[in-house]
């Protein structure tokens, strides 16, 4: 899986990059047909925002989460993506 991480009004540190990549490893355990992911981390005043757009085999998944802490925003976004990927996987399994 290819992960592209971009920052908008925020400096991407090695710690943030590594944190996002370790969180996305959890998603890859649930569904191995993830081709690539585009992650955008941004700051708007006091709100930290994490967005991700994931391309899957047979679809696309998008999630966004805002929080006062960037790490908590990433956690919330990955939780949303996890639920959506599991739901997508169940749909593929039930149709076949």
mmCIF file of N, CA, C and O in Angstrom:
data_model
loop_
_atom_site.group_PDB
_atom_site.id
_atom_site.type_symbol
_atom_site.label_atom_id
_atom_site.label_comp_id
_atom_site.label_asym_id
_atom_site.label_seq_id
_atom_site.Cartn_x
_atom_site.Cartn_y
_atom_site.Cartn_z
ATOM 1 N N UNK A 1 0.843 -1.169 0.000
ATOM 2 C CA UNK A 1 0.000 0.000 0.000
ATOM 3 C C UNK A 1 0.892 1.236 0.000
ATOM 4 O O UNK A 1 1.836 1.336 0.771
ATOM 5 N N UNK A 2 0.541 2.175 -0.854
ATOM 6 C CA UNK A 2 1.279 3.433 -0.938
ATOM 7 C C UNK A 2 0.516 4.496 -0.148
ATOM 8 O O UNK A 2 -0.680 4.694 -0.365
ATOM 9 N N UNK A 3 1.197 5.176 0.768
ATOM 10 C CA UNK A 3 0.569 6.211 1.588
ATOM 11 C C UNK A 3 1.227 7.546 1.267
ATOM 12 O O UNK A 3 2.440 7.693 1.417
ATOM 13 N N UNK A 4 0.432 8.514 0.819
ATOM 14 C CA UNK A 4 0.904 9.867 0.572
ATOM 15 C C UNK A 4 0.384 10.759 1.701
ATOM 16 O O UNK A 4 -0.824 10.877 1.886
ATOM 17 N N UNK A 5 1.291 11.384 2.429
ATOM 18 C CA UNK A 5 0.913 12.227 3.562
ATOM 19 C C UNK A 5 1.294 13.664 3.238
ATOM 20 O O UNK A 5 2.450 13.940 2.906
ATOM 21 N N UNK A 6 0.318 14.560 3.321
ATOM 22 C CA UNK A 6 0.584 15.973 3.070
ATOM 23 C C UNK A 6 0.116 16.778 4.274
ATOM 24 O O UNK A 6 -0.782 16.359 5.011
ATOM 25 N N UNK A 7 0.714 17.936 4.457
ATOM 26 C CA UNK A 7 0.359 18.815 5.562
ATOM 27 C C UNK A 7 -0.090 20.167 5.043
ATOM 28 O O UNK A 7 0.495 20.704 4.106
ATOM 29 N N UNK A 8 -1.135 20.695 5.630
ATOM 30 C CA UNK A 8 -1.651 22.009 5.255
ATOM 31 C C UNK A 8 -1.593 22.884 6.503
ATOM 32 O O UNK A 8 -2.317 22.652 7.460
ATOM 33 N N UNK A 9 -0.708 23.864 6.502
ATOM 34 C CA UNK A 9 -0.450 24.741 7.643
ATOM 35 C C UNK A 9 0.104 23.975 8.843
ATOM 36 O O UNK A 9 -0.107 24.368 9.987
ATOM 37 N N UNK A 10 0.774 22.855 8.582
ATOM 38 C CA UNK A 10 1.386 22.091 9.661
ATOM 39 C C UNK A 10 2.670 21.471 9.122
ATOM 40 O O UNK A 10 2.755 21.093 7.960
ATOM 41 N N UNK A 11 3.673 21.415 9.969
ATOM 42 C CA UNK A 11 4.935 20.798 9.575
ATOM 43 C C UNK A 11 4.871 19.302 9.859
ATOM 44 O O UNK A 11 4.550 18.881 10.965
ATOM 45 N N UNK A 12 5.123 18.501 8.840
ATOM 46 C CA UNK A 12 5.092 17.048 8.998
ATOM 47 C C UNK A 12 6.408 16.575 9.604
ATOM 48 O O UNK A 12 7.446 16.632 8.973
ATOM 49 N N UNK A 13 6.342 16.119 10.820
ATOM 50 C CA UNK A 13 7.531 15.613 11.487
ATOM 51 C C UNK A 13 7.644 14.110 11.242
ATOM 52 O O UNK A 13 6.706 13.463 10.778
ATOM 53 N N UNK A 14 8.803 13.565 11.556
ATOM 54 C CA UNK A 14 8.993 12.119 11.425
ATOM 55 C C UNK A 14 8.044 11.362 12.353
ATOM 56 O O UNK A 14 7.562 10.284 12.003
ATOM 57 N N UNK A 15 7.779 11.917 13.519
ATOM 58 C CA UNK A 15 6.884 11.255 14.472
ATOM 59 C C UNK A 15 5.468 11.161 13.917
ATOM 60 O O UNK A 15 4.815 10.117 14.035
ATOM 61 N N UNK A 16 4.975 12.250 13.294
ATOM 62 C CA UNK A 16 3.638 12.218 12.694
ATOM 63 C C UNK A 16 3.576 11.221 11.541
ATOM 64 O O UNK A 16 2.616 10.452 11.426
ATOM 65 N N UNK A 17 4.599 11.223 10.687
ATOM 66 C CA UNK A 17 4.633 10.279 9.566
ATOM 67 C C UNK A 17 4.613 8.840 10.063
ATOM 68 O O UNK A 17 3.852 8.009 9.552
ATOM 69 N N UNK A 18 5.429 8.548 11.043
ATOM 70 C CA UNK A 18 5.505 7.185 11.571
ATOM 71 C C UNK A 18 4.202 6.788 12.255
ATOM 72 O O UNK A 18 3.747 5.650 12.129
ATOM 73 N N UNK A 19 3.575 7.724 12.953
ATOM 74 C CA UNK A 19 2.315 7.441 13.635
ATOM 75 C C UNK A 19 1.214 7.084 12.633
ATOM 76 O O UNK A 19 0.479 6.112 12.820
ATOM 77 N N UNK A 20 1.129 7.848 11.556
ATOM 78 C CA UNK A 20 0.120 7.573 10.525
ATOM 79 C C UNK A 20 0.386 6.212 9.882
ATOM 80 O O UNK A 20 -0.531 5.412 9.682
ATOM 81 N N UNK A 21 1.622 5.934 9.576
ATOM 82 C CA UNK A 21 1.950 4.653 8.920
ATOM 83 C C UNK A 21 1.657 3.454 9.826
ATOM 84 O O UNK A 21 1.166 2.428 9.355
ATOM 85 N N UNK A 22 1.932 3.563 11.118
ATOM 86 C CA UNK A 22 1.631 2.439 12.019
ATOM 87 C C UNK A 22 0.127 2.254 12.170
ATOM 88 O O UNK A 22 -0.350 1.114 12.273
ATOM 89 N N UNK A 23 -0.631 3.343 12.164
ATOM 90 C CA UNK A 23 -2.089 3.235 12.257
ATOM 91 C C UNK A 23 -2.669 2.598 10.990
ATOM 92 O O UNK A 23 -3.627 1.841 11.054
ATOM 93 N N UNK A 24 -2.081 2.907 9.841
ATOM 94 C CA UNK A 24 -2.595 2.348 8.589
ATOM 95 C C UNK A 24 -2.227 0.874 8.437
ATOM 96 O O UNK A 24 -2.859 0.165 7.656
ATOM 97 N N UNK A 25 -1.239 0.400 9.187
ATOM 98 C CA UNK A 25 -0.938 -1.033 9.183
ATOM 99 C C UNK A 25 -2.119 -1.832 9.728
ATOM 100 O O UNK A 25 -2.388 -2.945 9.273
ATOM 101 N N UNK A 26 -2.834 -1.254 10.688
ATOM 102 C CA UNK A 26 -4.015 -1.913 11.248
ATOM 103 C C UNK A 26 -5.095 -2.084 10.180
ATOM 104 O O UNK A 26 -5.763 -3.117 10.122
ATOM 105 N N UNK A 27 -5.256 -1.069 9.321
ATOM 106 C CA UNK A 27 -6.250 -1.157 8.253
ATOM 107 C C UNK A 27 -5.881 -2.235 7.246
ATOM 108 O O UNK A 27 -6.744 -2.939 6.735
ATOM 109 N N UNK A 28 -4.591 -2.365 6.995
ATOM 110 C CA UNK A 28 -4.138 -3.342 6.011
ATOM 111 C C UNK A 28 -4.325 -4.773 6.519
ATOM 112 O O UNK A 28 -4.461 -5.698 5.718
ATOM 113 N N UNK A 29 -4.361 -4.959 7.828
ATOM 114 C CA UNK A 29 -4.617 -6.287 8.376
ATOM 115 C C UNK A 29 -6.046 -6.739 8.094
ATOM 116 O O UNK A 29 -6.308 -7.916 7.927
ATOM 117 N N UNK A 30 -6.990 -5.780 8.058
ATOM 118 C CA UNK A 30 -8.386 -6.135 7.826
ATOM 119 C C UNK A 30 -8.704 -6.363 6.356
ATOM 120 O O UNK A 30 -9.574 -7.167 6.026
ATOM 121 N N UNK A 31 -8.045 -5.631 5.471
ATOM 122 C CA UNK A 31 -8.370 -5.721 4.049
ATOM 123 C C UNK A 31 -7.089 -5.483 3.265
ATOM 124 O O UNK A 31 -6.521 -4.399 3.305
ATOM 125 N N UNK A 32 -6.624 -6.501 2.562
ATOM 126 C CA UNK A 32 -5.317 -6.405 1.907
ATOM 127 C C UNK A 32 -5.375 -5.860 0.485
ATOM 128 O O UNK A 32 -4.347 -5.741 -0.156
ATOM 129 N N UNK A 33 -6.557 -5.499 -0.020
ATOM 130 C CA UNK A 33 -6.672 -4.968 -1.382
ATOM 131 C C UNK A 33 -6.692 -3.440 -1.410
ATOM 132 O O UNK A 33 -7.354 -2.841 -2.243
ATOM 133 N N UNK A 34 -5.989 -2.807 -0.500
ATOM 134 C CA UNK A 34 -5.869 -1.350 -0.481
ATOM 135 C C UNK A 34 -4.730 -0.970 -1.415
ATOM 136 O O UNK A 34 -3.595 -1.403 -1.217
ATOM 137 N N UNK A 35 -5.029 -0.176 -2.446
ATOM 138 C CA UNK A 35 -3.992 0.175 -3.406
ATOM 139 C C UNK A 35 -3.188 1.384 -2.938
ATOM 140 O O UNK A 35 -1.963 1.318 -2.872
ATOM 141 N N UNK A 36 -3.874 2.499 -2.624
ATOM 142 C CA UNK A 36 -3.138 3.656 -2.121
ATOM 143 C C UNK A 36 -4.029 4.511 -1.228
ATOM 144 O O UNK A 36 -5.244 4.374 -1.229
ATOM 145 N N UNK A 37 -3.389 5.390 -0.468
ATOM 146 C CA UNK A 37 -4.098 6.261 0.467
ATOM 147 C C UNK A 37 -3.503 7.661 0.401
ATOM 148 O O UNK A 37 -2.286 7.820 0.340
ATOM 149 N N UNK A 38 -4.377 8.654 0.417
ATOM 150 C CA UNK A 38 -3.968 10.053 0.456
ATOM 151 C C UNK A 38 -4.414 10.625 1.796
ATOM 152 O O UNK A 38 -5.610 10.699 2.068
ATOM 153 N N UNK A 39 -3.461 11.008 2.641
ATOM 154 C CA UNK A 39 -3.761 11.542 3.971
ATOM 155 C C UNK A 39 -3.377 13.013 4.002
ATOM 156 O O UNK A 39 -2.273 13.380 3.602
ATOM 157 N N UNK A 40 -4.297 13.857 4.487
ATOM 158 C CA UNK A 40 -4.042 15.282 4.612
ATOM 159 C C UNK A 40 -4.226 15.692 6.065
ATOM 160 O O UNK A 40 -5.295 15.460 6.644
ATOM 161 N N UNK A 41 -3.196 16.265 6.644
ATOM 162 C CA UNK A 41 -3.247 16.773 8.012
ATOM 163 C C UNK A 41 -3.241 18.288 7.936
ATOM 164 O O UNK A 41 -2.382 18.872 7.268
ATOM 165 N N UNK A 42 -4.200 18.936 8.597
ATOM 166 C CA UNK A 42 -4.283 20.388 8.513
ATOM 167 C C UNK A 42 -4.625 20.990 9.870
ATOM 168 O O UNK A 42 -5.143 20.320 10.759
ATOM 169 N N UNK A 43 -4.314 22.281 9.996
ATOM 170 C CA UNK A 43 -4.599 23.032 11.215
ATOM 171 C C UNK A 43 -5.392 24.268 10.826
ATOM 172 O O UNK A 43 -4.998 25.013 9.939
ATOM 173 N N UNK A 44 -6.539 24.459 11.493
ATOM 174 C CA UNK A 44 -7.356 25.651 11.305
ATOM 175 C C UNK A 44 -7.630 26.239 12.680
ATOM 176 O O UNK A 44 -8.405 25.676 13.442
ATOM 177 N N UNK A 45 -6.971 27.325 12.992
ATOM 178 C CA UNK A 45 -7.026 27.954 14.309
ATOM 179 C C UNK A 45 -6.670 26.938 15.393
ATOM 180 O O UNK A 45 -5.552 26.477 15.456
ATOM 181 N N UNK A 46 -7.615 26.542 16.237
ATOM 182 C CA UNK A 46 -7.304 25.598 17.310
ATOM 183 C C UNK A 46 -7.718 24.176 16.982
ATOM 184 O O UNK A 46 -7.554 23.270 17.793
ATOM 185 N N UNK A 47 -8.280 23.948 15.796
ATOM 186 C CA UNK A 47 -8.758 22.625 15.412
ATOM 187 C C UNK A 47 -7.726 21.911 14.545
ATOM 188 O O UNK A 47 -7.255 22.459 13.556
ATOM 189 N N UNK A 48 -7.389 20.707 14.927
ATOM 190 C CA UNK A 48 -6.488 19.855 14.142
ATOM 191 C C UNK A 48 -7.380 18.919 13.331
ATOM 192 O O UNK A 48 -8.289 18.307 13.880
ATOM 193 N N UNK A 49 -7.125 18.799 12.045
ATOM 194 C CA UNK A 49 -8.001 18.010 11.184
ATOM 195 C C UNK A 49 -7.186 16.972 10.421
ATOM 196 O O UNK A 49 -6.131 17.278 9.876
ATOM 197 N N UNK A 50 -7.695 15.743 10.388
ATOM 198 C CA UNK A 50 -7.065 14.661 9.637
ATOM 199 C C UNK A 50 -8.092 14.120 8.644
ATOM 200 O O UNK A 50 -9.223 13.812 9.028
ATOM 201 N N UNK A 51 -7.692 14.019 7.372
ATOM 202 C CA UNK A 51 -8.561 13.493 6.323
ATOM 203 C C UNK A 51 -7.808 12.417 5.568
ATOM 204 O O UNK A 51 -6.594 12.517 5.390
ATOM 205 N N UNK A 52 -8.539 11.411 5.106
ATOM 206 C CA UNK A 52 -7.912 10.352 4.320
ATOM 207 C C UNK A 52 -8.866 9.888 3.234
ATOM 208 O O UNK A 52 -10.072 9.773 3.450
ATOM 209 N N UNK A 53 -8.301 9.627 2.072
ATOM 210 C CA UNK A 53 -9.033 9.097 0.930
ATOM 211 C C UNK A 53 -8.313 7.821 0.516
ATOM 212 O O UNK A 53 -7.158 7.870 0.103
ATOM 213 N N UNK A 54 -9.004 6.681 0.640
ATOM 214 C CA UNK A 54 -8.374 5.384 0.372
ATOM 215 C C UNK A 54 -9.016 4.754 -0.849
ATOM 216 O O UNK A 54 -10.240 4.702 -0.967
ATOM 217 N N UNK A 55 -8.174 4.276 -1.765
ATOM 218 C CA UNK A 55 -8.640 3.572 -2.957
ATOM 219 C C UNK A 55 -8.532 2.073 -2.700
ATOM 220 O O UNK A 55 -7.452 1.559 -2.424
ATOM 221 N N UNK A 56 -9.674 1.400 -2.803
ATOM 222 C CA UNK A 56 -9.750 -0.033 -2.560
ATOM 223 C C UNK A 56 -10.073 -0.750 -3.864
ATOM 224 O O UNK A 56 -10.484 -0.123 -4.829
ATOM 225 N N UNK A 57 -9.922 -2.062 -3.849
ATOM 226 C CA UNK A 57 -10.388 -2.863 -4.968
ATOM 227 C C UNK A 57 -11.915 -2.865 -4.905
ATOM 228 O O UNK A 57 -12.511 -3.378 -3.976
ATOM 229 N N UNK A 58 -12.545 -2.230 -5.873
ATOM 230 C CA UNK A 58 -14.004 -2.183 -5.902
ATOM 231 C C UNK A 58 -14.609 -0.984 -5.225
ATOM 232 O O UNK A 58 -15.809 -0.966 -4.968
ATOM 233 N N UNK A 59 -13.848 0.051 -4.943
ATOM 234 C CA UNK A 59 -14.438 1.226 -4.321
ATOM 235 C C UNK A 59 -13.437 2.214 -3.780
ATOM 236 O O UNK A 59 -12.235 2.093 -3.986
ATOM 237 N N UNK A 60 -13.990 3.195 -3.089
ATOM 238 C CA UNK A 60 -13.193 4.258 -2.505
ATOM 239 C C UNK A 60 -13.808 4.624 -1.161
ATOM 240 O O UNK A 60 -15.027 4.603 -1.008
ATOM 241 N N UNK A 61 -12.967 4.956 -0.181
ATOM 242 C CA UNK A 61 -13.435 5.272 1.168
ATOM 243 C C UNK A 61 -12.817 6.602 1.587
ATOM 244 O O UNK A 61 -11.631 6.843 1.360
ATOM 245 N N UNK A 62 -13.644 7.466 2.211
ATOM 246 C CA UNK A 62 -13.163 8.758 2.689
ATOM 247 C C UNK A 62 -13.597 8.935 4.140
ATOM 248 O O UNK A 62 -14.710 8.567 4.518
ATOM 249 N N UNK A 63 -12.696 9.507 4.947
ATOM 250 C CA UNK A 63 -13.030 9.824 6.338
ATOM 251 C C UNK A 63 -12.269 11.066 6.775
ATOM 252 O O UNK A 63 -11.157 11.319 6.296
ATOM 253 N N UNK A 64 -12.890 11.824 7.654
ATOM 254 C CA UNK A 64 -12.249 13.014 8.216
ATOM 255 C C UNK A 64 -12.614 13.097 9.691
ATOM 256 O O UNK A 64 -13.689 12.648 10.099
ATOM 257 N N UNK A 65 -11.705 13.661 10.477
ATOM 258 C CA UNK A 65 -11.957 13.812 11.912
ATOM 259 C C UNK A 65 -11.234 15.059 12.405
ATOM 260 O O UNK A 65 -10.102 15.326 12.001
ATOM 261 N N UNK A 66 -11.907 15.815 13.282
ATOM 262 C CA UNK A 66 -11.317 17.010 13.878
ATOM 263 C C UNK A 66 -11.207 16.839 15.383
ATOM 264 O O UNK A 66 -12.070 16.231 16.008
ATOM 265 N N UNK A 67 -10.128 17.378 15.936
ATOM 266 C CA UNK A 67 -9.911 17.324 17.387
ATOM 267 C C UNK A 67 -8.912 18.409 17.747
ATOM 268 O O UNK A 67 -8.259 18.988 16.877
ATOM 269 N N UNK A 68 -8.768 18.670 19.034
ATOM 270 C CA UNK A 68 -7.799 19.661 19.480
ATOM 271 C C UNK A 68 -6.376 19.138 19.416
ATOM 272 O O UNK A 68 -5.428 19.918 19.368
ATOM 273 N N UNK A 69 -6.219 17.809 19.433
ATOM 274 C CA UNK A 69 -4.907 17.167 19.376
ATOM 275 C C UNK A 69 -4.778 16.421 18.049
ATOM 276 O O UNK A 69 -5.694 15.699 17.653
ATOM 277 N N UNK A 70 -3.661 16.576 17.357
ATOM 278 C CA UNK A 70 -3.481 15.949 16.044
ATOM 279 C C UNK A 70 -3.489 14.424 16.142
ATOM 280 O O UNK A 70 -4.063 13.749 15.298
ATOM 281 N N UNK A 71 -2.858 13.896 17.169
ATOM 282 C CA UNK A 71 -2.815 12.443 17.320
ATOM 283 C C UNK A 71 -4.216 11.872 17.562
ATOM 284 O O UNK A 71 -4.562 10.804 17.053
ATOM 285 N N UNK A 72 -5.040 12.580 18.327
ATOM 286 C CA UNK A 72 -6.413 12.139 18.560
ATOM 287 C C UNK A 72 -7.235 12.243 17.276
ATOM 288 O O UNK A 72 -8.093 11.394 17.008
ATOM 289 N N UNK A 73 -6.971 13.256 16.449
ATOM 290 C CA UNK A 73 -7.661 13.392 15.170
ATOM 291 C C UNK A 73 -7.308 12.224 14.246
ATOM 292 O O UNK A 73 -8.174 11.667 13.563
ATOM 293 N N UNK A 74 -6.030 11.833 14.251
ATOM 294 C CA UNK A 74 -5.595 10.694 13.423
ATOM 295 C C UNK A 74 -6.256 9.410 13.930
ATOM 296 O O UNK A 74 -6.733 8.595 13.130
ATOM 297 N N UNK A 75 -6.309 9.238 15.242
ATOM 298 C CA UNK A 75 -6.959 8.048 15.819
ATOM 299 C C UNK A 75 -8.426 7.970 15.406
ATOM 300 O O UNK A 75 -8.917 6.910 15.012
ATOM 301 N N UNK A 76 -9.144 9.082 15.512
ATOM 302 C CA UNK A 76 -10.556 9.103 15.145
ATOM 303 C C UNK A 76 -10.771 8.812 13.671
ATOM 304 O O UNK A 76 -11.698 8.083 13.296
ATOM 305 N N UNK A 77 -9.909 9.367 12.832
ATOM 306 C CA UNK A 77 -10.011 9.132 11.395
ATOM 307 C C UNK A 77 -9.765 7.659 11.071
ATOM 308 O O UNK A 77 -10.505 7.062 10.279
ATOM 309 N N UNK A 78 -8.762 7.053 11.686
ATOM 310 C CA UNK A 78 -8.448 5.644 11.420
ATOM 311 C C UNK A 78 -9.575 4.743 11.919
ATOM 312 O O UNK A 78 -9.906 3.749 11.264
ATOM 313 N N UNK A 79 -10.197 5.091 13.046
ATOM 314 C CA UNK A 79 -11.340 4.311 13.528
ATOM 315 C C UNK A 79 -12.495 4.347 12.529
ATOM 316 O O UNK A 79 -13.124 3.321 12.250
ATOM 317 N N UNK A 80 -12.773 5.518 11.974
ATOM 318 C CA UNK A 80 -13.830 5.640 10.969
ATOM 319 C C UNK A 80 -13.494 4.824 9.718
ATOM 320 O O UNK A 80 -14.350 4.129 9.171
ATOM 321 N N UNK A 81 -12.248 4.933 9.281
ATOM 322 C CA UNK A 81 -11.830 4.170 8.101
ATOM 323 C C UNK A 81 -11.929 2.675 8.357
ATOM 324 O O UNK A 81 -12.328 1.912 7.470
ATOM 325 N N UNK A 82 -11.570 2.252 9.558
ATOM 326 C CA UNK A 82 -11.618 0.841 9.915
ATOM 327 C C UNK A 82 -13.039 0.306 9.788
ATOM 328 O O UNK A 82 -13.269 -0.751 9.184
ATOM 329 N N UNK A 83 -14.000 1.039 10.334
ATOM 330 C CA UNK A 83 -15.398 0.608 10.245
ATOM 331 C C UNK A 83 -15.869 0.559 8.788
ATOM 332 O O UNK A 83 -16.557 -0.383 8.384
ATOM 333 N N UNK A 84 -15.498 1.560 7.999
ATOM 334 C CA UNK A 84 -15.929 1.601 6.599
ATOM 335 C C UNK A 84 -15.298 0.473 5.788
ATOM 336 O O UNK A 84 -15.961 -0.118 4.930
ATOM 337 N N UNK A 85 -14.041 0.162 6.046
ATOM 338 C CA UNK A 85 -13.366 -0.904 5.303
ATOM 339 C C UNK A 85 -13.972 -2.260 5.652
ATOM 340 O O UNK A 85 -14.186 -3.097 4.762
ATOM 341 N N UNK A 86 -14.280 -2.481 6.921
ATOM 342 C CA UNK A 86 -14.901 -3.746 7.315
ATOM 343 C C UNK A 86 -16.275 -3.878 6.661
ATOM 344 O O UNK A 86 -16.649 -4.948 6.168
ATOM 345 N N UNK A 87 -17.033 -2.787 6.620
ATOM 346 C CA UNK A 87 -18.349 -2.803 5.975
ATOM 347 C C UNK A 87 -18.215 -3.092 4.481
ATOM 348 O O UNK A 87 -18.982 -3.873 3.916
ATOM 349 N N UNK A 88 -17.228 -2.481 3.843
ATOM 350 C CA UNK A 88 -16.978 -2.711 2.407
ATOM 351 C C UNK A 88 -16.598 -4.168 2.154
ATOM 352 O O UNK A 88 -17.068 -4.776 1.195
ATOM 353 N N UNK A 89 -15.778 -4.712 3.018
ATOM 354 C CA UNK A 89 -15.352 -6.108 2.877
ATOM 355 C C UNK A 89 -16.542 -7.047 3.021
ATOM 356 O O UNK A 89 -16.665 -8.034 2.278
ATOM 357 N N UNK A 90 -17.437 -6.766 3.977
ATOM 358 C CA UNK A 90 -18.635 -7.589 4.160
ATOM 359 C C UNK A 90 -19.556 -7.522 2.942
ATOM 360 O O UNK A 90 -20.152 -8.522 2.559
ATOM 361 N N UNK A 91 -19.660 -6.345 2.334
ATOM 362 C CA UNK A 91 -20.480 -6.212 1.120
ATOM 363 C C UNK A 91 -19.917 -7.063 -0.008
ATOM 364 O O UNK A 91 -20.661 -7.734 -0.715
ATOM 365 N N UNK A 92 -18.607 -7.026 -0.171
ATOM 366 C CA UNK A 92 -17.990 -7.826 -1.226
ATOM 367 C C UNK A 92 -18.186 -9.322 -0.972
ATOM 368 O O UNK A 92 -18.433 -10.094 -1.900
ATOM 369 N N UNK A 93 -18.089 -9.706 0.288
ATOM 370 C CA UNK A 93 -18.221 -11.120 0.637
ATOM 371 C C UNK A 93 -19.658 -11.598 0.451
ATOM 372 O O UNK A 93 -19.895 -12.709 -0.005
ATOM 373 N N UNK A 94 -20.644 -10.770 0.788
ATOM 374 C CA UNK A 94 -22.045 -11.184 0.723
ATOM 375 C C UNK A 94 -22.563 -11.273 -0.707
ATOM 376 O O UNK A 94 -23.483 -12.029 -0.987
ATOM 377 N N UNK A 95 -21.985 -10.528 -1.627
ATOM 378 C CA UNK A 95 -22.458 -10.542 -3.010
ATOM 379 C C UNK A 95 -21.915 -11.725 -3.811
ATOM 380 O O UNK A 95 -22.469 -12.075 -4.837
ATOM 381 N N UNK A 96 -20.825 -12.289 -3.345
ATOM 382 C CA UNK A 96 -20.208 -13.365 -4.146
ATOM 383 C C UNK A 96 -20.796 -14.708 -3.845
ATOM 384 O O UNK A 96 -21.351 -15.107 -2.973
#
